[in-house]
Coordinates of N, CA and C in Angstrom, one line a residue:
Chain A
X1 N 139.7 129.0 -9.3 CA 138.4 129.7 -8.9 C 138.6 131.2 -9.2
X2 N 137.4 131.7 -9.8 CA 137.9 133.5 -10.2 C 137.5 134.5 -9.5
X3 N 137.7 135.4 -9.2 CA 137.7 136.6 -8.2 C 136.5 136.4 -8.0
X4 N 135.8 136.7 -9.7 CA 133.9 137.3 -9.5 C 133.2 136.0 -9.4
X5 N 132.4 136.1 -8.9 CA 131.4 134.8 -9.0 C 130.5 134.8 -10.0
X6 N 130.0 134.4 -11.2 CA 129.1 134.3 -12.2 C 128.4 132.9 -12.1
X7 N 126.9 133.3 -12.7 CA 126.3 131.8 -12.7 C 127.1 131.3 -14.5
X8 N 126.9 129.8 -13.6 CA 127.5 128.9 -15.2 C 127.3 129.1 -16.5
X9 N 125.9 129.6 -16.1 CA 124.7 129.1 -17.6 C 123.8 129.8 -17.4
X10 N 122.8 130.9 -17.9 CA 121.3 131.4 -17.8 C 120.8 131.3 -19.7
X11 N 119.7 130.9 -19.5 CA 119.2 130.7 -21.2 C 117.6 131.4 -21.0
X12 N 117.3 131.8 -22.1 CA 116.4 132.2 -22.3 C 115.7 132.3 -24.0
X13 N 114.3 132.7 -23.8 CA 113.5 132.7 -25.4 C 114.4 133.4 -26.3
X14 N 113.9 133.8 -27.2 CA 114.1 134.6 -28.1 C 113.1 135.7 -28.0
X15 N 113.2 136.6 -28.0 CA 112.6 138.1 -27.1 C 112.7 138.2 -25.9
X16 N 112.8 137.5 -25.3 CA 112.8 137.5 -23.4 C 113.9 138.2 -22.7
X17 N 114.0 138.5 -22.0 CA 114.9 139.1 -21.0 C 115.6 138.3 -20.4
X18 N 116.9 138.7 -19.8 CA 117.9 137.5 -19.2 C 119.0 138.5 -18.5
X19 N 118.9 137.9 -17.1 CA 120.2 139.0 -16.4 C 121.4 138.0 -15.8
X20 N 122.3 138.5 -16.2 CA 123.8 137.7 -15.5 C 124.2 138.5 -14.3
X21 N 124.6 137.8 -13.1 CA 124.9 138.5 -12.0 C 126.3 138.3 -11.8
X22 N 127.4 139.3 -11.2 CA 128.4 139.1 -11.1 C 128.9 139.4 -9.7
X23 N 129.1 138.5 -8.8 CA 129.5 139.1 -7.5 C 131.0 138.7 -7.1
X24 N 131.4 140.2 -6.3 CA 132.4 139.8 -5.6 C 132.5 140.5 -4.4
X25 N 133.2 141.3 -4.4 CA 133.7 142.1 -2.6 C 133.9 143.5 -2.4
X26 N 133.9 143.5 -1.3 CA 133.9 145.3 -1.4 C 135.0 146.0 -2.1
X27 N 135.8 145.3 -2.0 CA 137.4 145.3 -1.8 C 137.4 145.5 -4.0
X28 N 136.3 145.0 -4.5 CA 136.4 145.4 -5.9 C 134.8 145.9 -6.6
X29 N 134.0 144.9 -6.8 CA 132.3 145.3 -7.4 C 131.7 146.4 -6.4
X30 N 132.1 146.0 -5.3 CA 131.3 147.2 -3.9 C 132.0 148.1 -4.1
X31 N 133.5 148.3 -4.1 CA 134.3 149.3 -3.6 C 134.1 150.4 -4.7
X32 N 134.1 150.4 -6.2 CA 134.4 151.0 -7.1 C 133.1 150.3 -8.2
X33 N 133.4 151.4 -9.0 CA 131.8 152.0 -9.8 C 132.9 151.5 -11.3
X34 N 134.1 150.4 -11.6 CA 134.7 150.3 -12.8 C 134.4 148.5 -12.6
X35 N 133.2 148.6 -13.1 CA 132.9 147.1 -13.7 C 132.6 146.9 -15.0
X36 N 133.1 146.2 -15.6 CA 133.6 146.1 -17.2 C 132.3 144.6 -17.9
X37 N 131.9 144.6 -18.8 CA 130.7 143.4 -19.1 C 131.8 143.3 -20.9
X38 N 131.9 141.6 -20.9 CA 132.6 141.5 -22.1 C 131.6 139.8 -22.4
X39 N 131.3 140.4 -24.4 CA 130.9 139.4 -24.9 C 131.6 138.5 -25.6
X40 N 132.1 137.3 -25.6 CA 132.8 136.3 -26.4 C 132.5 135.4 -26.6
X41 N 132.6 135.3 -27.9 CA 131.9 133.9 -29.3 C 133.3 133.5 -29.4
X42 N 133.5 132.4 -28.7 CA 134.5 131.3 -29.0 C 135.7 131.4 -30.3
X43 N 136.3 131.4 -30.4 CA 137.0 131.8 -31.3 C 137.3 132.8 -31.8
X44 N 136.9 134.1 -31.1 CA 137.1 135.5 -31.9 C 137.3 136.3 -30.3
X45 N 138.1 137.4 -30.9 CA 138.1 138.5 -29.8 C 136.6 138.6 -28.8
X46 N 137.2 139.3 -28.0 CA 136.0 139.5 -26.8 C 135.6 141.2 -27.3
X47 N 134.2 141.1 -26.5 CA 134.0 142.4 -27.0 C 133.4 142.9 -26.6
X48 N 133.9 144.6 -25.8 CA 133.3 145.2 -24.8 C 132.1 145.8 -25.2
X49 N 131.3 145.4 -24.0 CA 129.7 145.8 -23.9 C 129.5 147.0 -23.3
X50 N 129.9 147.0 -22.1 CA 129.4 148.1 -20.5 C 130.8 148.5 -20.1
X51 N 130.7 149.6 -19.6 CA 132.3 149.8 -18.8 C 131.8 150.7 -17.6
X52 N 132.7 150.9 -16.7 CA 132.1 152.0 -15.6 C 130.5 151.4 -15.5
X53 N 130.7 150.0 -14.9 CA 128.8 149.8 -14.5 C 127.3 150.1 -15.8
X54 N 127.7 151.1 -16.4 CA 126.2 151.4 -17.1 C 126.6 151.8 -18.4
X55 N 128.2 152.1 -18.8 CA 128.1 153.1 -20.1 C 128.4 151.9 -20.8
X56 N 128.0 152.2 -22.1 CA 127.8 151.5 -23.7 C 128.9 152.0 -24.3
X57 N 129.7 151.4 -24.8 CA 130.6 152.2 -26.1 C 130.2 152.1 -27.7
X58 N 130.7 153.0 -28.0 CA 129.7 153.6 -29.4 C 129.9 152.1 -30.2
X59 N 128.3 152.4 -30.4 CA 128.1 150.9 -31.4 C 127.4 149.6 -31.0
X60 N 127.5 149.8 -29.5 CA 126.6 148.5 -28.5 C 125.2 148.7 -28.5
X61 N 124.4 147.8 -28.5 CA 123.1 148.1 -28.7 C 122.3 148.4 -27.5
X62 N 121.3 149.0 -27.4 CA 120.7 149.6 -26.3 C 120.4 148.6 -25.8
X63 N 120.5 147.1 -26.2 CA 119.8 146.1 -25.7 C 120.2 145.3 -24.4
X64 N 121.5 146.2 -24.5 CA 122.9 145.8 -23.1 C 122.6 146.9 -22.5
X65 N 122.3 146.5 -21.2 CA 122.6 147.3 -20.3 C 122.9 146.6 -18.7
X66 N 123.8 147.6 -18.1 CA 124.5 147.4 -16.7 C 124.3 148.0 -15.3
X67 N 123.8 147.4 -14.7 CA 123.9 148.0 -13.3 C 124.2 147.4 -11.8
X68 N 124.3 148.1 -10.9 CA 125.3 147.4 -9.4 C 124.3 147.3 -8.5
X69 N 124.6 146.5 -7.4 CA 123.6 147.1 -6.1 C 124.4 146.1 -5.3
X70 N 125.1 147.3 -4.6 CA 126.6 146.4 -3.4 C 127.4 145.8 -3.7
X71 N 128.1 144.6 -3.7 CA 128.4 143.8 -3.9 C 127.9 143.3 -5.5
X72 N 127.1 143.0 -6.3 CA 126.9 142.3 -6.9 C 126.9 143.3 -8.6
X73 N 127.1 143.0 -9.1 CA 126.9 143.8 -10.6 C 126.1 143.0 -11.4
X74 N 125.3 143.5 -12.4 CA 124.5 142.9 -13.5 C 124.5 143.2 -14.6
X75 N 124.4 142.4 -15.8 CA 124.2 142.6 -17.4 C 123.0 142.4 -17.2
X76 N 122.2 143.0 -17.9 CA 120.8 142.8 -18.8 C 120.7 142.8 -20.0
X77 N 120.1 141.7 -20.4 CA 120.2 141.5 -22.3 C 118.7 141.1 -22.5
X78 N 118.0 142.4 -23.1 CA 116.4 142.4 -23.3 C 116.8 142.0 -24.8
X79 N 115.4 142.0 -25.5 CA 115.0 141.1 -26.5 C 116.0 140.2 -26.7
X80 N 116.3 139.0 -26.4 CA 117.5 138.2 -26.7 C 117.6 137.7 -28.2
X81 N 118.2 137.9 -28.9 CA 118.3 137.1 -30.2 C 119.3 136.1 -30.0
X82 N 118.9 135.0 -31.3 CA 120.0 134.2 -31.4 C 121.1 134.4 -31.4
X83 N 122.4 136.0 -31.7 CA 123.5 136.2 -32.3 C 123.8 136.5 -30.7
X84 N 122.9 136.7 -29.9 CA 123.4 136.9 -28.2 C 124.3 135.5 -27.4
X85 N 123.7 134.4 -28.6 CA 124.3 133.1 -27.8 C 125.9 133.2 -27.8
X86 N 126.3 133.2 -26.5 CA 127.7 133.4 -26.2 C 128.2 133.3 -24.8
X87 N 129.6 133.6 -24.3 CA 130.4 133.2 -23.3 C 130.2 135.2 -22.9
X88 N 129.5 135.5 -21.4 CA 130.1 137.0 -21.2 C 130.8 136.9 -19.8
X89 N 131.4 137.9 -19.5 CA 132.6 138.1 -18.4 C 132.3 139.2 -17.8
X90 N 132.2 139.5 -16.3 CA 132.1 140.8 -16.2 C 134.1 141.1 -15.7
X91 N 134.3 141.9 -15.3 CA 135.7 142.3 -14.4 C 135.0 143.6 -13.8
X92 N 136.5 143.7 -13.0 CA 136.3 144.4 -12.5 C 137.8 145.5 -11.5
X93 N 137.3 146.3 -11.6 CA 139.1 147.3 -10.5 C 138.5 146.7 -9.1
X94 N 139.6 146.2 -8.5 CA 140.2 145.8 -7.7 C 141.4 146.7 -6.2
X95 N 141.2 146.7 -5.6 CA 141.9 148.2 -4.6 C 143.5 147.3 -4.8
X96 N 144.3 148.4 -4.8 CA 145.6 147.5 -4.6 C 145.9 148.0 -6.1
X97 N 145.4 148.4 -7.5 CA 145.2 148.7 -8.8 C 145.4 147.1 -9.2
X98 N 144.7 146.4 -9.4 CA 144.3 145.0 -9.9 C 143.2 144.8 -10.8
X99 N 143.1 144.0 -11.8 CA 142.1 143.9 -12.2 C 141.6 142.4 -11.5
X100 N 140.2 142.1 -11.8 CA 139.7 141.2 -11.5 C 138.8 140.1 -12.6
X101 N 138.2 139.0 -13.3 CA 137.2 139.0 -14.0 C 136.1 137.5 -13.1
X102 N 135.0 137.5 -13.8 CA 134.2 136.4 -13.2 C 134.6 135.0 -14.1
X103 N 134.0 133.9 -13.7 CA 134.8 132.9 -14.7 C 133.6 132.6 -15.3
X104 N 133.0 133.5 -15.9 CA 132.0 133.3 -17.7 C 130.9 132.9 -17.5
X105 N 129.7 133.4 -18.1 CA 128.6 132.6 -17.8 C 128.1 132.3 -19.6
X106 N 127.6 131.2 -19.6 CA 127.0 131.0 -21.1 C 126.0 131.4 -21.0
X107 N 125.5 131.7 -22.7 CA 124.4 132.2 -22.3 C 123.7 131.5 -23.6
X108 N 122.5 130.8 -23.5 CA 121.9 130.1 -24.7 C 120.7 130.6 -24.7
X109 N 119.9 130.3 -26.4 CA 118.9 131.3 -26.6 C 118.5 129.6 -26.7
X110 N 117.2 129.7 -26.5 CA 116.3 128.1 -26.5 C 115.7 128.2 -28.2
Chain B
X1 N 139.8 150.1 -38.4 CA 139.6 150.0 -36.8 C 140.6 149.3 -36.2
X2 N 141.2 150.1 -35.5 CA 142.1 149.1 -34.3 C 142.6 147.6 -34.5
X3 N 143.5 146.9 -34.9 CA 143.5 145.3 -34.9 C 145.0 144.8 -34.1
X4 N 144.9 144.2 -33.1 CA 145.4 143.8 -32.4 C 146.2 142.3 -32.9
X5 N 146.9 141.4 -33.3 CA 147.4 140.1 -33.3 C 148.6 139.8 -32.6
X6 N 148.3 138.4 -31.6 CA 149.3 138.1 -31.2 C 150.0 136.7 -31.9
X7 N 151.6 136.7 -31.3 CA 152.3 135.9 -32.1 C 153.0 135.3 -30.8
X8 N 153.8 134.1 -31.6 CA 154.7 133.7 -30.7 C 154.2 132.2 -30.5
X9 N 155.5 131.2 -29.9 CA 155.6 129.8 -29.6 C 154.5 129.4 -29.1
X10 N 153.3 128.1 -29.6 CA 152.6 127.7 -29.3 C 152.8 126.4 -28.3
X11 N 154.2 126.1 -27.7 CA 154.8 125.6 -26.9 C 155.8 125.2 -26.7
X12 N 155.6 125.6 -25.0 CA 156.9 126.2 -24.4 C 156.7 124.9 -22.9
X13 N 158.4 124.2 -23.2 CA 158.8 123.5 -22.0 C 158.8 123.7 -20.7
X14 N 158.2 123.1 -19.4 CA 158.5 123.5 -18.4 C 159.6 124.4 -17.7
X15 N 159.5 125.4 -16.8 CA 160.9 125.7 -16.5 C 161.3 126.9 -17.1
X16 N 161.1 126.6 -18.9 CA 161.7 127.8 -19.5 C 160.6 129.2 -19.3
X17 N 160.9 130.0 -20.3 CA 160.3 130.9 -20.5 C 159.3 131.2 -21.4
X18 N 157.5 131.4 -21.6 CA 156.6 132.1 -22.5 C 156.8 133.9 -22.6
X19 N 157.4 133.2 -24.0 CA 157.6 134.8 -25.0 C 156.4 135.3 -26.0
X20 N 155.4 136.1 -26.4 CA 154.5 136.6 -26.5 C 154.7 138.0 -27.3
X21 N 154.3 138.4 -28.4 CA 154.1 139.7 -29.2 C 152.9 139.9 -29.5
X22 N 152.4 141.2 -29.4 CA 151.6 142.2 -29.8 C 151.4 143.0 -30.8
X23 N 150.6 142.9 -31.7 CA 151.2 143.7 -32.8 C 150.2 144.5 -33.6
X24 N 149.8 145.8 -33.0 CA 148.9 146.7 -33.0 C 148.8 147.2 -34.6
X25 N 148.2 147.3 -35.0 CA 147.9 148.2 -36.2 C 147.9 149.1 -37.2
X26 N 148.2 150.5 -36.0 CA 148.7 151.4 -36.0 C 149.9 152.3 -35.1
X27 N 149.8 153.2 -34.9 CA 150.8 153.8 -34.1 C 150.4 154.2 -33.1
X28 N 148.9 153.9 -32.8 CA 148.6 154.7 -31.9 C 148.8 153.8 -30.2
X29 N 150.1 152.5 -30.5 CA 150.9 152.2 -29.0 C 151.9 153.6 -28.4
X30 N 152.3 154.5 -29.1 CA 153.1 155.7 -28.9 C 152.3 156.5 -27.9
X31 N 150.9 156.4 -28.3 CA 150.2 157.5 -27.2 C 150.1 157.5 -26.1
X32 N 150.3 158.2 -25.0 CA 150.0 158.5 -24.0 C 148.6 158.3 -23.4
X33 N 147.8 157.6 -24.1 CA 146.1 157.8 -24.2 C 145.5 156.3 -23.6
X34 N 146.9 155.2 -23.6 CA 146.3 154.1 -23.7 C 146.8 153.3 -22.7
X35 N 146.4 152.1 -21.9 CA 147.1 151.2 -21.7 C 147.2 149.9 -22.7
X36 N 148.3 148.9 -22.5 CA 148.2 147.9 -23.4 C 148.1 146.5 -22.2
X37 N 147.5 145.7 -22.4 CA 147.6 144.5 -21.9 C 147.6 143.2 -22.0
X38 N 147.9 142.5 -21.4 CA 147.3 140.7 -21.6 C 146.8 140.4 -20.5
X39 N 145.6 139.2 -21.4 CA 144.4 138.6 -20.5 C 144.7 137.2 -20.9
X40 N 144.8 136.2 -19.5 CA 144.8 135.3 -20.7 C 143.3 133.8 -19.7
X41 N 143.6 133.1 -20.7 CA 142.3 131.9 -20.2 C 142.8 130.6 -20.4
X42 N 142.6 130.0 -19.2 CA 143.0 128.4 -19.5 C 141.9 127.7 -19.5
X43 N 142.0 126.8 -20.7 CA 141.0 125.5 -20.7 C 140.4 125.7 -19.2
X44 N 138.9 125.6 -20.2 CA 138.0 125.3 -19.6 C 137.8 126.3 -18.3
X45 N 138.4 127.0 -18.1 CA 138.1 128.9 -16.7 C 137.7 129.8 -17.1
X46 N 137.6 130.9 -16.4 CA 137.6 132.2 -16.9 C 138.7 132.7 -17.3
X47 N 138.7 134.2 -17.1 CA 139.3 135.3 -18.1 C 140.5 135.6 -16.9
X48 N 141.7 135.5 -17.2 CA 142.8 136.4 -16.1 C 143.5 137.2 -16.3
X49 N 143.5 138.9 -15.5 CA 144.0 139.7 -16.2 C 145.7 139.6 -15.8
X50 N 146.7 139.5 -16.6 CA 148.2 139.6 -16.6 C 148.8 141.0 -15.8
X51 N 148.6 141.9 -16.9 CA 149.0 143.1 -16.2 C 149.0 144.1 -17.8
X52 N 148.8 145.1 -17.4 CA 148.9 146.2 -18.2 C 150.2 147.4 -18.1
X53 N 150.5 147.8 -19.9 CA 151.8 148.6 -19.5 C 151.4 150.0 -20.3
X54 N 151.8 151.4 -20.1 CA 151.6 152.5 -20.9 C 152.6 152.6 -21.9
X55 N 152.5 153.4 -23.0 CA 154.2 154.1 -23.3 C 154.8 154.8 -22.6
X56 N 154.2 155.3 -21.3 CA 155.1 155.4 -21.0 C 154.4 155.7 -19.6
X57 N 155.2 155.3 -18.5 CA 154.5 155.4 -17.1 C 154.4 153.7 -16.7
X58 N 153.5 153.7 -15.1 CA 153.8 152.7 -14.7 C 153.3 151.5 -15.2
X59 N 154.2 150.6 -15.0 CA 153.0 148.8 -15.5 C 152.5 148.7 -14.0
X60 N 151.6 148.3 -14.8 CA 150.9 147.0 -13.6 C 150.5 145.7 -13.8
X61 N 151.0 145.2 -12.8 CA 150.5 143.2 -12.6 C 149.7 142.9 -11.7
X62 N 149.4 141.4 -12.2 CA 148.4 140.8 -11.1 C 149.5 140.4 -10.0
X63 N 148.9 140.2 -9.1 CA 150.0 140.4 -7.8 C 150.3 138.5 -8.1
X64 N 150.1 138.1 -8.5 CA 149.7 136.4 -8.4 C 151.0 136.0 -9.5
X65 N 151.1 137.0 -10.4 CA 152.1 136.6 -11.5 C 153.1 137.9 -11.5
X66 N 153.4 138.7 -10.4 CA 154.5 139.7 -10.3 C 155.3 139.2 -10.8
X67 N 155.9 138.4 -10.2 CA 157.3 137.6 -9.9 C 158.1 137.0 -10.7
X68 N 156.8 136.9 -11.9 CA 157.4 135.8 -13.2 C 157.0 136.5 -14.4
X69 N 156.7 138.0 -14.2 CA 155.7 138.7 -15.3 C 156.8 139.4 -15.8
X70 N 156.7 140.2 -17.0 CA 158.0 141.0 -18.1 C 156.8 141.5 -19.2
X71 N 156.6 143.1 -18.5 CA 155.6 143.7 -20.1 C 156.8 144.7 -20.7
X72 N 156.5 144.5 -22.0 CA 157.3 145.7 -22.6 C 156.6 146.6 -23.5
X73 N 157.2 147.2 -24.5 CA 156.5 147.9 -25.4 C 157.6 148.6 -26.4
X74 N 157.7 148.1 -27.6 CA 158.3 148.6 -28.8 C 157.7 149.4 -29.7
X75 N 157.9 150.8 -29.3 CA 157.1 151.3 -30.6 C 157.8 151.9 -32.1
X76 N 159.0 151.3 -31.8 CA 159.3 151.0 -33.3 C 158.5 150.4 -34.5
X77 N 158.3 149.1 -33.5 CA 157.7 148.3 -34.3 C 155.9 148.2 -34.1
X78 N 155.5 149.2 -33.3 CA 154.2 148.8 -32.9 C 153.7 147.6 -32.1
X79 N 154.8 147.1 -31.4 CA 154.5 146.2 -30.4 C 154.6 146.6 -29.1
X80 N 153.7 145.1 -28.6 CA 154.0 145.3 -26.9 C 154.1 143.5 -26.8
X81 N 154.8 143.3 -25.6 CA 155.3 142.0 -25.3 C 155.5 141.4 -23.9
X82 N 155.2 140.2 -23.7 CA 154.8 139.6 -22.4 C 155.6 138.5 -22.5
X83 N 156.4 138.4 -21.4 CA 157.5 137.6 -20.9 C 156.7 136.7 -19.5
X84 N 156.6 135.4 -19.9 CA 156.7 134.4 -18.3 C 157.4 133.9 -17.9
X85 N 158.3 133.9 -16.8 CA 159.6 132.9 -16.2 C 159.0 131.4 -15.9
X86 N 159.9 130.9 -15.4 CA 159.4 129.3 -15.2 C 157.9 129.5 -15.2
X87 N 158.3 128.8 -16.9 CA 156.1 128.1 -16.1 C 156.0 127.0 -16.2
X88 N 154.8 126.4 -15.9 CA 154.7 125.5 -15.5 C 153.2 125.4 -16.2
X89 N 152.6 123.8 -15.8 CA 151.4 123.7 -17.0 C 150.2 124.2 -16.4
X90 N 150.2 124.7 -15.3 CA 148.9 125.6 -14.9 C 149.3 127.1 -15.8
X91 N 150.2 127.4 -16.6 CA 150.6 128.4 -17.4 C 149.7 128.1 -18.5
X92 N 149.5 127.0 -19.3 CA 148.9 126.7 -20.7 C 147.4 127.4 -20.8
X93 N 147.7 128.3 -21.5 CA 146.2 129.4 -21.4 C 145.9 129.7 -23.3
X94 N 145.2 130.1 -23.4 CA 144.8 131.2 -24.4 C 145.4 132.6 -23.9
X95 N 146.2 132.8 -24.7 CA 146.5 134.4 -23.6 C 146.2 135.5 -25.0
X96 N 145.1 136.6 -24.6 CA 145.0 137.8 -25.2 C 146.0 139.3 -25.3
X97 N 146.2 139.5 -26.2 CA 146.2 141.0 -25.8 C 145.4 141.9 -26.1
X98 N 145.6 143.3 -25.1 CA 144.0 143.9 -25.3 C 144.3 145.4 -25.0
X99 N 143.7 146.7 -25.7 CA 144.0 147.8 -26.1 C 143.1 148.5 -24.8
X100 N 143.0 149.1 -23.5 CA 142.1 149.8 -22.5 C 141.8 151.0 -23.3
X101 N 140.5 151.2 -23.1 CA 140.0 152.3 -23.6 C 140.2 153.6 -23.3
X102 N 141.1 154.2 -22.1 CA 142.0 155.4 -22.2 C 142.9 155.1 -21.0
X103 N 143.0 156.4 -19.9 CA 144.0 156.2 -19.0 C 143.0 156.7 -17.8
X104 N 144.1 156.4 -16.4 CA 142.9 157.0 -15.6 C 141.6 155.7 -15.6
X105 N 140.7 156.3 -15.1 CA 139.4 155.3 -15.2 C 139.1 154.2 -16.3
X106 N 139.6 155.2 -17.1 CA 139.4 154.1 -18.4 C 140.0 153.2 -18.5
X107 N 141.1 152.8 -18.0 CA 142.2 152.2 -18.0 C 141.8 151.0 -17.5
X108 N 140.7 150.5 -17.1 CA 140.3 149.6 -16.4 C 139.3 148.4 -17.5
X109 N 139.5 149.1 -18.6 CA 137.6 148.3 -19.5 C 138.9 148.1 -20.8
X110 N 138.7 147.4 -21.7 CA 139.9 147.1 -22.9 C 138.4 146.8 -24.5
X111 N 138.7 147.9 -25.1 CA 138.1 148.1 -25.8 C 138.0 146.9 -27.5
X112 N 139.6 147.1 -27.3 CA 139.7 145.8 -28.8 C 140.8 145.2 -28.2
X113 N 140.7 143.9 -28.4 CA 141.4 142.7 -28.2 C 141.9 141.8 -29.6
X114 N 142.9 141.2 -29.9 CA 143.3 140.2 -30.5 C 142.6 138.8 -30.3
X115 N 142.9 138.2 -31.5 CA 141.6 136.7 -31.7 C 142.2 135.9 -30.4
X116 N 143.3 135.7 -30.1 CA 144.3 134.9 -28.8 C 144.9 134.1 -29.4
X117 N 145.8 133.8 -28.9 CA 147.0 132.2 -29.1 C 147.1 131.4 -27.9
X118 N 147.3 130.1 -28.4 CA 146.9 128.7 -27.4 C 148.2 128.7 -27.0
X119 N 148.9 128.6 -25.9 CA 149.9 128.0 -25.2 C 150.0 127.1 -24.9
X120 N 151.0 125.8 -24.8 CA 150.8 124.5 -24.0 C 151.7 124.8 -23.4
X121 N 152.3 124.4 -22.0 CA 153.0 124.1 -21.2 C 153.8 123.0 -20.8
X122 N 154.6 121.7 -22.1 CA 154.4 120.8 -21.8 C 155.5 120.4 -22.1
X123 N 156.5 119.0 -21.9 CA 157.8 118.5 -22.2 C 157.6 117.9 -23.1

């Protein structure tokens, strides 16, 4: 069982909106503002989206974006396209200097 | 851009030890700027972070795998390397390695990762 909690599975249209939730405890998503959002296509490296809750690293599309409220962290992936279908992870710092991650949610475009 | 590959025995006997290399791209394992890590995944879970090491300064582990964990770092050769003591077949993962995007705060998010290698854990 993994630190964060993620739903299994969220699917959505193609243009539509779709948010992944990632919760865990004070003690990591509450405590600290360093929650990490990673996209991975099965067979290939993972690949960071969000880091620190909301920032993008050069190259990510505006179409990711991240935000917290207590306990729980979120990805949002507006216009969804097909190349979005994939496995994402949030993590997270952990007190104690630990990392943490959620165990994956899929994500299918209909 | 950055390319990370790992190497090493795709399986390892009960008991013994998983040995694991890293093998960064450039030189930029020497800097001060980075942590290096492993993540790894077993069939069918999520993502687990191992532990991360600097060039120089403290490692850190998951407290779950202290005991049986060994990070190093060669920058001779541009590696870094992860050692498991007795494992066992809840060990059989995909294990990554993965480059953190600086030190300090950053040290927390891992910017480029390696494709991963399959472990079995098995007699």
């Amino acid at each position: 069982q993994s630190a964060l909690t993620q739903p299994a599975s969220v699917s959505g249209s193609p243009g539509q909106s779709i948010t992944i939730s990632c919760t865990g405890t004070r003690s990591d998503v509450g405590g600290y503002n360093y929650v990490s959002w990673y996209q991975h296509h099965p067979g290939k490296a993972p690949k960071l989206l969000i880091y620190e809750v909301t920032n993008r690293p050069s190259g990510i599309s505006l179409r990711f974006s991240g935000s917290k409220s207590g306990n729980t962290a979120s990805l949002t992936i507006s216009g969804l396209q097909a190349e979005d279908e994939a496995d994402y992870y949030c993590s997270s710092y952990k007190y104690g200097d630990s990392l943490v991650f959620g165990g994956g949610t899929k994500v299918t475009v209909l | 851009q950055l390319q990370l590959q790992e190497s090493g025995p795709g399986l390892v006997k009960p008991s013994e030890t998983l040995s694991l290399t890293c093998t960064v791209s450039d030189d930029s394992i020497s800097s001060d700027d980075y942590f290096w890590a492993w993540i790894r995944q077993p069939p069918g879970r999520g993502l687990e972070w191992i532990g991360s090491i600097p060039y120089r300064g403290m490692t850190y582990y998951s407290p779950s795998l202290r005991s049986r964990v060994a990070l190093s770092v060669d920058t001779f050769n541009n590696q870094f390397s992860l050692k498991v003591n007795s494992v066992i077949a809840a060990d059989t993962a995909v294990y990554y390695c993965a480059k953190s995007l600086g030190r300090g705060e950053s040290s927390r998010a891992f910017d480029f990762w390696g494709q991963g290698t399959m472990v079995t854990v098995s007699s």
